[in-house]
Amino acid sequence: KAGVTQTPRYLIKTRGQQVTLSCSPISGHRSVSWYQQTPGQGLQFLFEYFSETQRNKGNFPGRFSGRQFSNSRSEMNVSTLELGDSALYLCASSLEDRVYGYTFGSGTRLTVV
Amino acid sequence: GEDVEQSLFLSVREGDSSVINCTYTDSSSTYLYWYKQEPGAGLQLLTYIFSNMDMKQDQRLTVLLNKKDKHLSLRIADTQTGDSAIYFCAGTLGRSLENYQLIWGAGTKLIIKP
């Protein structure tokens, strides 16, 4: 059974650019959540998608957005990149009710220069 | 506010038991989790416990929940070098399933001494 796949693994972007990250969940998992991990702020929730709808959202500016497709694959987009957006972005998939925990991907390491 | 606290480091000898502690705010109805992160990798779910439980055991892992003190612990028996990682405590801290999201501790780095 394939795990959660995130692409790309590493990305270097320039301040002001935009970036799109991709996540393919475990087969059968319809909930996809995104987290940002930084040394200073730790793990912070970005948003969650279920059945192509955003179900929950964290406290991030509108530059951070996402979407989910009918096959449950998800993308997140960050526009007008800032140096502070440099982080490990983790995607996690789960069953609909989420209480039995997430399966995480290996993450995308974004560096903004 | 919502908070999950962990100590940053724990050093134990190989073969000993490791006990990683976590305290949290709000316990009205909470789902609590332990995740493990190895260098360069994502997070791996180790175990979970719900607020209507006191203890859960799974092979070398034992989770204890003290709801009165809002304290959660993870005990790893017979600690091995492969257990070296950062361990994160996370919880929903009273949020409803409709508003489900995890609040994370800063992580405890487990260091194994030979």
mmCIF file of C-alpha atoms in Angstrom:
data_model
loop_
_atom_site.group_PDB
_atom_site.id
_atom_site.type_symbol
_atom_site.label_atom_id
_atom_site.label_comp_id
_atom_site.label_asym_id
_atom_site.label_seq_id
_atom_site.Cartn_x
_atom_site.Cartn_y
_atom_site.Cartn_z
ATOM 1 C CA LYS A 1 0.000 0.000 0.000
ATOM 2 C CA ALA A 2 1.583 3.242 -1.154
ATOM 3 C CA GLY A 3 2.119 5.957 1.423
ATOM 4 C CA VAL A 4 1.443 9.666 1.175
ATOM 5 C CA THR A 5 3.457 11.088 -1.708
ATOM 6 C CA GLN A 6 4.585 14.696 -1.772
ATOM 7 C CA THR A 7 6.276 16.373 -4.699
ATOM 8 C CA PRO A 8 8.715 17.927 -5.103
ATOM 9 C CA ARG A 9 10.937 17.001 -2.157
ATOM 10 C CA TYR A 10 13.015 20.162 -2.385
ATOM 11 C CA LEU A 11 12.318 23.549 -3.877
ATOM 12 C CA ILE A 12 14.226 26.813 -4.010
ATOM 13 C CA LYS A 13 12.284 29.934 -4.931
ATOM 14 C CA THR A 14 12.936 33.646 -5.010
ATOM 15 C CA ARG A 15 11.075 36.136 -2.846
ATOM 16 C CA GLY A 16 7.922 37.329 -4.606
ATOM 17 C CA GLN A 17 7.445 34.185 -6.675
ATOM 18 C CA GLN A 18 4.680 31.689 -6.159
ATOM 19 C CA VAL A 19 4.895 27.941 -5.598
ATOM 20 C CA THR A 20 2.605 24.930 -5.859
ATOM 21 C CA LEU A 21 3.142 21.785 -3.816
ATOM 22 C CA SER A 22 1.427 18.491 -4.502
ATOM 23 C CA CYS A 23 0.198 15.675 -2.287
ATOM 24 C CA SER A 24 -1.250 12.282 -3.154
ATOM 25 C CA PRO A 25 -2.936 10.653 -0.139
ATOM 26 C CA ILE A 26 -3.138 7.003 0.757
ATOM 27 C CA SER A 27 -5.739 5.224 -1.334
ATOM 28 C CA GLY A 28 -9.083 5.427 0.438
ATOM 29 C CA HIS A 29 -8.157 8.466 2.515
ATOM 30 C CA ARG A 30 -10.361 11.372 1.569
ATOM 31 C CA SER A 31 -9.133 13.881 4.138
ATOM 32 C CA VAL A 32 -5.930 15.773 3.379
ATOM 33 C CA SER A 33 -4.370 18.251 5.806
ATOM 34 C CA TRP A 34 -1.385 20.511 5.374
ATOM 35 C CA TYR A 35 1.071 21.580 8.070
ATOM 36 C CA GLN A 36 4.027 23.943 8.087
ATOM 37 C CA GLN A 37 7.051 22.978 10.165
ATOM 38 C CA THR A 38 9.745 25.509 11.099
ATOM 39 C CA PRO A 39 12.414 25.492 13.826
ATOM 40 C CA GLY A 40 10.951 28.629 15.380
ATOM 41 C CA GLN A 41 7.190 27.978 15.239
ATOM 42 C CA GLY A 42 7.149 24.194 15.191
ATOM 43 C CA LEU A 43 4.217 22.476 13.520
ATOM 44 C CA GLN A 44 1.318 24.671 12.529
ATOM 45 C CA PHE A 45 -1.920 23.701 10.846
ATOM 46 C CA LEU A 46 -2.596 25.291 7.469
ATOM 47 C CA PHE A 47 -5.851 23.759 6.240
ATOM 48 C CA GLU A 48 -7.759 20.561 5.645
ATOM 49 C CA TYR A 49 -9.671 19.369 2.617
ATOM 50 C CA PHE A 50 -12.330 16.709 2.405
ATOM 51 C CA SER A 51 -14.364 15.822 -0.681
ATOM 52 C CA GLU A 52 -12.903 18.756 -2.593
ATOM 53 C CA THR A 53 -14.033 21.250 0.090
ATOM 54 C CA GLN A 54 -11.964 23.087 2.642
ATOM 55 C CA ARG A 55 -13.203 21.733 5.943
ATOM 56 C CA ASN A 56 -10.976 23.640 8.342
ATOM 57 C CA LYS A 57 -8.406 26.399 8.197
ATOM 58 C CA GLY A 58 -5.574 27.586 10.428
ATOM 59 C CA ASN A 59 -4.333 31.107 11.033
ATOM 60 C CA PHE A 60 -2.301 31.745 7.927
ATOM 61 C CA PRO A 61 -2.601 34.710 5.545
ATOM 62 C CA GLY A 62 -4.564 34.465 2.323
ATOM 63 C CA ARG A 63 -1.324 33.951 0.365
ATOM 64 C CA PHE A 64 -1.620 30.335 1.429
ATOM 65 C CA SER A 65 -4.327 28.445 -0.398
ATOM 66 C CA GLY A 66 -5.125 24.921 -1.389
ATOM 67 C CA ARG A 67 -7.471 22.708 -3.269
ATOM 68 C CA GLN A 68 -8.428 19.087 -3.559
ATOM 69 C CA PHE A 69 -9.339 17.146 -6.659
ATOM 70 C CA SER A 70 -11.956 14.467 -7.148
ATOM 71 C CA ASN A 71 -9.311 11.745 -6.743
ATOM 72 C CA SER A 72 -8.434 13.247 -3.303
ATOM 73 C CA ARG A 73 -5.059 14.540 -4.486
ATOM 74 C CA SER A 74 -4.360 17.973 -3.064
ATOM 75 C CA GLU A 75 -2.247 20.967 -3.918
ATOM 76 C CA MET A 76 -1.259 23.949 -1.867
ATOM 77 C CA ASN A 77 -0.154 27.244 -3.301
ATOM 78 C CA VAL A 78 1.805 30.042 -1.733
ATOM 79 C CA SER A 79 1.816 33.335 -3.613
ATOM 80 C CA THR A 80 4.182 36.278 -3.206
ATOM 81 C CA LEU A 81 6.718 34.242 -1.300
ATOM 82 C CA GLU A 82 8.459 35.757 1.698
ATOM 83 C CA LEU A 83 11.704 34.661 3.336
ATOM 84 C CA GLY A 84 9.676 33.519 6.357
ATOM 85 C CA ASP A 85 7.824 30.988 4.216
ATOM 86 C CA SER A 86 10.940 28.827 4.165
ATOM 87 C CA ALA A 87 9.838 25.646 5.904
ATOM 88 C CA LEU A 88 9.074 21.972 5.609
ATOM 89 C CA TYR A 89 5.518 21.589 4.317
ATOM 90 C CA LEU A 90 3.901 18.358 5.383
ATOM 91 C CA CYS A 91 0.834 16.764 3.939
ATOM 92 C CA ALA A 92 -1.153 14.268 5.985
ATOM 93 C CA SER A 93 -4.015 12.049 4.938
ATOM 94 C CA SER A 94 -6.570 10.309 7.094
ATOM 95 C CA LEU A 95 -9.911 8.624 7.175
ATOM 96 C CA GLU A 96 -12.947 10.861 7.209
ATOM 97 C CA ASP A 97 -13.189 11.261 10.996
ATOM 98 C CA ARG A 98 -9.426 11.790 11.529
ATOM 99 C CA VAL A 99 -9.469 10.654 15.180
ATOM 100 C CA TYR A 100 -7.343 7.587 14.485
ATOM 101 C CA GLY A 101 -4.480 9.773 13.376
ATOM 102 C CA TYR A 102 -2.754 10.952 10.258
ATOM 103 C CA THR A 103 -0.359 9.370 7.817
ATOM 104 C CA PHE A 104 2.213 11.951 6.828
ATOM 105 C CA GLY A 105 4.240 12.338 3.686
ATOM 106 C CA SER A 106 7.974 13.054 3.775
ATOM 107 C CA GLY A 107 7.355 16.730 3.130
ATOM 108 C CA THR A 108 8.493 19.379 0.700
ATOM 109 C CA ARG A 109 11.428 21.481 1.854
ATOM 110 C CA LEU A 110 10.847 25.011 0.543
ATOM 111 C CA THR A 111 13.671 27.521 0.671
ATOM 112 C CA VAL A 112 12.928 31.133 -0.240
ATOM 113 C CA VAL A 113 15.958 33.241 -1.143
ATOM 114 C CA GLY B 1 -4.654 29.709 25.242
ATOM 115 C CA GLU B 2 -4.225 26.304 23.706
ATOM 116 C CA ASP B 3 -0.849 24.819 24.454
ATOM 117 C CA VAL B 4 1.046 21.545 24.495
ATOM 118 C CA GLU B 5 4.376 21.494 26.327
ATOM 119 C CA GLN B 6 7.230 19.010 26.215
ATOM 120 C CA SER B 7 10.816 19.056 27.386
ATOM 121 C CA LEU B 8 13.214 19.456 24.467
ATOM 122 C CA PHE B 9 15.696 16.646 25.169
ATOM 123 C CA LEU B 10 15.837 13.256 26.837
ATOM 124 C CA SER B 11 18.961 11.128 27.070
ATOM 125 C CA VAL B 12 18.764 7.442 28.013
ATOM 126 C CA ARG B 13 21.037 4.405 27.866
ATOM 127 C CA GLU B 14 20.367 1.714 25.318
ATOM 128 C CA GLY B 15 18.233 -0.990 26.901
ATOM 129 C CA ASP B 16 16.696 1.315 29.510
ATOM 130 C CA SER B 17 13.145 2.632 29.405
ATOM 131 C CA SER B 18 12.490 6.106 28.021
ATOM 132 C CA VAL B 19 9.661 8.206 29.405
ATOM 133 C CA ILE B 20 8.667 11.266 27.405
ATOM 134 C CA ASN B 21 6.270 13.669 29.094
ATOM 135 C CA CYS B 22 3.724 16.152 27.797
ATOM 136 C CA THR B 23 1.310 18.584 29.445
ATOM 137 C CA TYR B 24 -1.614 20.273 27.744
ATOM 138 C CA THR B 25 -4.372 22.821 28.285
ATOM 139 C CA ASP B 26 -8.080 21.997 28.074
ATOM 140 C CA SER B 27 -9.254 18.462 28.497
ATOM 141 C CA SER B 28 -13.005 18.629 27.981
ATOM 142 C CA SER B 29 -12.892 16.185 25.105
ATOM 143 C CA THR B 30 -9.489 15.526 23.732
ATOM 144 C CA TYR B 31 -7.824 13.201 21.289
ATOM 145 C CA LEU B 32 -4.100 12.871 22.014
ATOM 146 C CA TYR B 33 -1.346 11.478 19.831
ATOM 147 C CA TRP B 34 2.310 10.625 19.812
ATOM 148 C CA TYR B 35 4.237 10.973 16.575
ATOM 149 C CA LYS B 36 7.866 10.202 15.775
ATOM 150 C CA GLN B 37 10.035 12.122 13.322
ATOM 151 C CA GLU B 38 13.380 10.837 12.111
ATOM 152 C CA PRO B 39 15.862 13.162 10.377
ATOM 153 C CA GLY B 40 14.740 14.183 6.901
ATOM 154 C CA ALA B 41 11.434 12.382 7.200
ATOM 155 C CA GLY B 42 7.808 13.149 7.828
ATOM 156 C CA LEU B 43 5.983 12.191 10.989
ATOM 157 C CA GLN B 44 5.016 8.645 11.874
ATOM 158 C CA LEU B 45 1.988 7.985 14.064
ATOM 159 C CA LEU B 46 3.049 5.880 17.048
ATOM 160 C CA THR B 47 -0.139 5.718 19.053
ATOM 161 C CA TYR B 48 -3.195 7.640 20.161
ATOM 162 C CA ILE B 49 -5.340 7.822 23.271
ATOM 163 C CA PHE B 50 -8.744 9.331 23.814
ATOM 164 C CA SER B 51 -9.796 11.289 26.878
ATOM 165 C CA ASN B 52 -12.055 8.441 28.067
ATOM 166 C CA MET B 53 -8.998 6.175 28.461
ATOM 167 C CA ASP B 54 -6.261 6.116 31.124
ATOM 168 C CA MET B 55 -3.716 3.826 29.545
ATOM 169 C CA LYS B 56 -2.901 2.181 26.278
ATOM 170 C CA GLN B 57 -0.206 -0.389 25.561
ATOM 171 C CA ASP B 58 1.153 -1.438 22.203
ATOM 172 C CA GLN B 59 4.220 -3.706 22.188
ATOM 173 C CA ARG B 60 7.103 -1.614 23.630
ATOM 174 C CA LEU B 61 4.979 1.530 23.921
ATOM 175 C CA THR B 62 2.837 2.474 26.921
ATOM 176 C CA VAL B 63 0.808 5.672 27.013
ATOM 177 C CA LEU B 64 -0.490 7.001 30.314
ATOM 178 C CA LEU B 65 -3.067 9.772 30.541
ATOM 179 C CA ASN B 66 -3.669 11.707 33.744
ATOM 180 C CA LYS B 67 -6.688 13.852 32.985
ATOM 181 C CA LYS B 68 -6.691 15.603 36.348
ATOM 182 C CA ASP B 69 -3.144 16.891 35.857
ATOM 183 C CA LYS B 70 -3.519 17.178 32.049
ATOM 184 C CA HIS B 71 -0.421 15.064 31.677
ATOM 185 C CA LEU B 72 0.409 12.530 28.996
ATOM 186 C CA SER B 73 3.432 10.254 28.910
ATOM 187 C CA LEU B 74 4.963 7.856 26.433
ATOM 188 C CA ARG B 75 7.098 5.044 27.781
ATOM 189 C CA ILE B 76 9.362 3.137 25.398
ATOM 190 C CA ALA B 77 10.594 -0.104 26.910
ATOM 191 C CA ASP B 78 14.051 -1.504 26.058
ATOM 192 C CA THR B 79 15.098 1.600 24.143
ATOM 193 C CA GLN B 80 17.130 0.856 21.002
ATOM 194 C CA THR B 81 19.336 3.031 18.803
ATOM 195 C CA GLY B 82 16.570 2.990 16.196
ATOM 196 C CA ASP B 83 14.386 4.885 18.648
ATOM 197 C CA SER B 84 16.571 7.980 18.232
ATOM 198 C CA ALA B 85 14.207 10.611 16.874
ATOM 199 C CA ILE B 86 12.091 13.589 17.833
ATOM 200 C CA TYR B 87 8.833 12.650 19.542
ATOM 201 C CA PHE B 88 5.856 14.974 19.236
ATOM 202 C CA CYS B 89 2.842 15.115 21.479
ATOM 203 C CA ALA B 90 -0.273 16.550 19.827
ATOM 204 C CA GLY B 91 -3.895 16.992 20.783
ATOM 205 C CA THR B 92 -7.200 18.398 19.670
ATOM 206 C CA LEU B 93 -7.595 20.141 23.058
ATOM 207 C CA GLY B 94 -11.359 20.242 23.257
ATOM 208 C CA ARG B 95 -12.035 21.061 19.637
ATOM 209 C CA SER B 96 -15.066 19.435 18.076
ATOM 210 C CA LEU B 97 -14.704 17.010 15.194
ATOM 211 C CA GLU B 98 -16.084 19.709 12.923
ATOM 212 C CA ASN B 99 -13.211 21.970 13.976
ATOM 213 C CA TYR B 100 -10.613 19.216 14.204
ATOM 214 C CA GLN B 101 -7.013 20.294 14.122
ATOM 215 C CA LEU B 102 -3.992 19.291 16.137
ATOM 216 C CA ILE B 103 -2.027 21.507 18.506
ATOM 217 C CA TRP B 104 1.553 20.293 18.655
ATOM 218 C CA GLY B 105 4.252 20.275 21.271
ATOM 219 C CA ALA B 106 7.735 21.431 20.308
ATOM 220 C CA GLY B 107 9.023 17.865 20.253
ATOM 221 C CA THR B 108 11.385 15.930 22.522
ATOM 222 C CA LYS B 109 14.642 14.778 20.999
ATOM 223 C CA LEU B 110 15.461 11.307 22.315
ATOM 224 C CA ILE B 111 19.199 10.647 22.500
ATOM 225 C CA ILE B 112 20.383 7.086 23.028
ATOM 226 C CA LYS B 113 23.678 6.516 24.825
ATOM 227 C CA PRO B 114 25.510 3.243 24.146
#
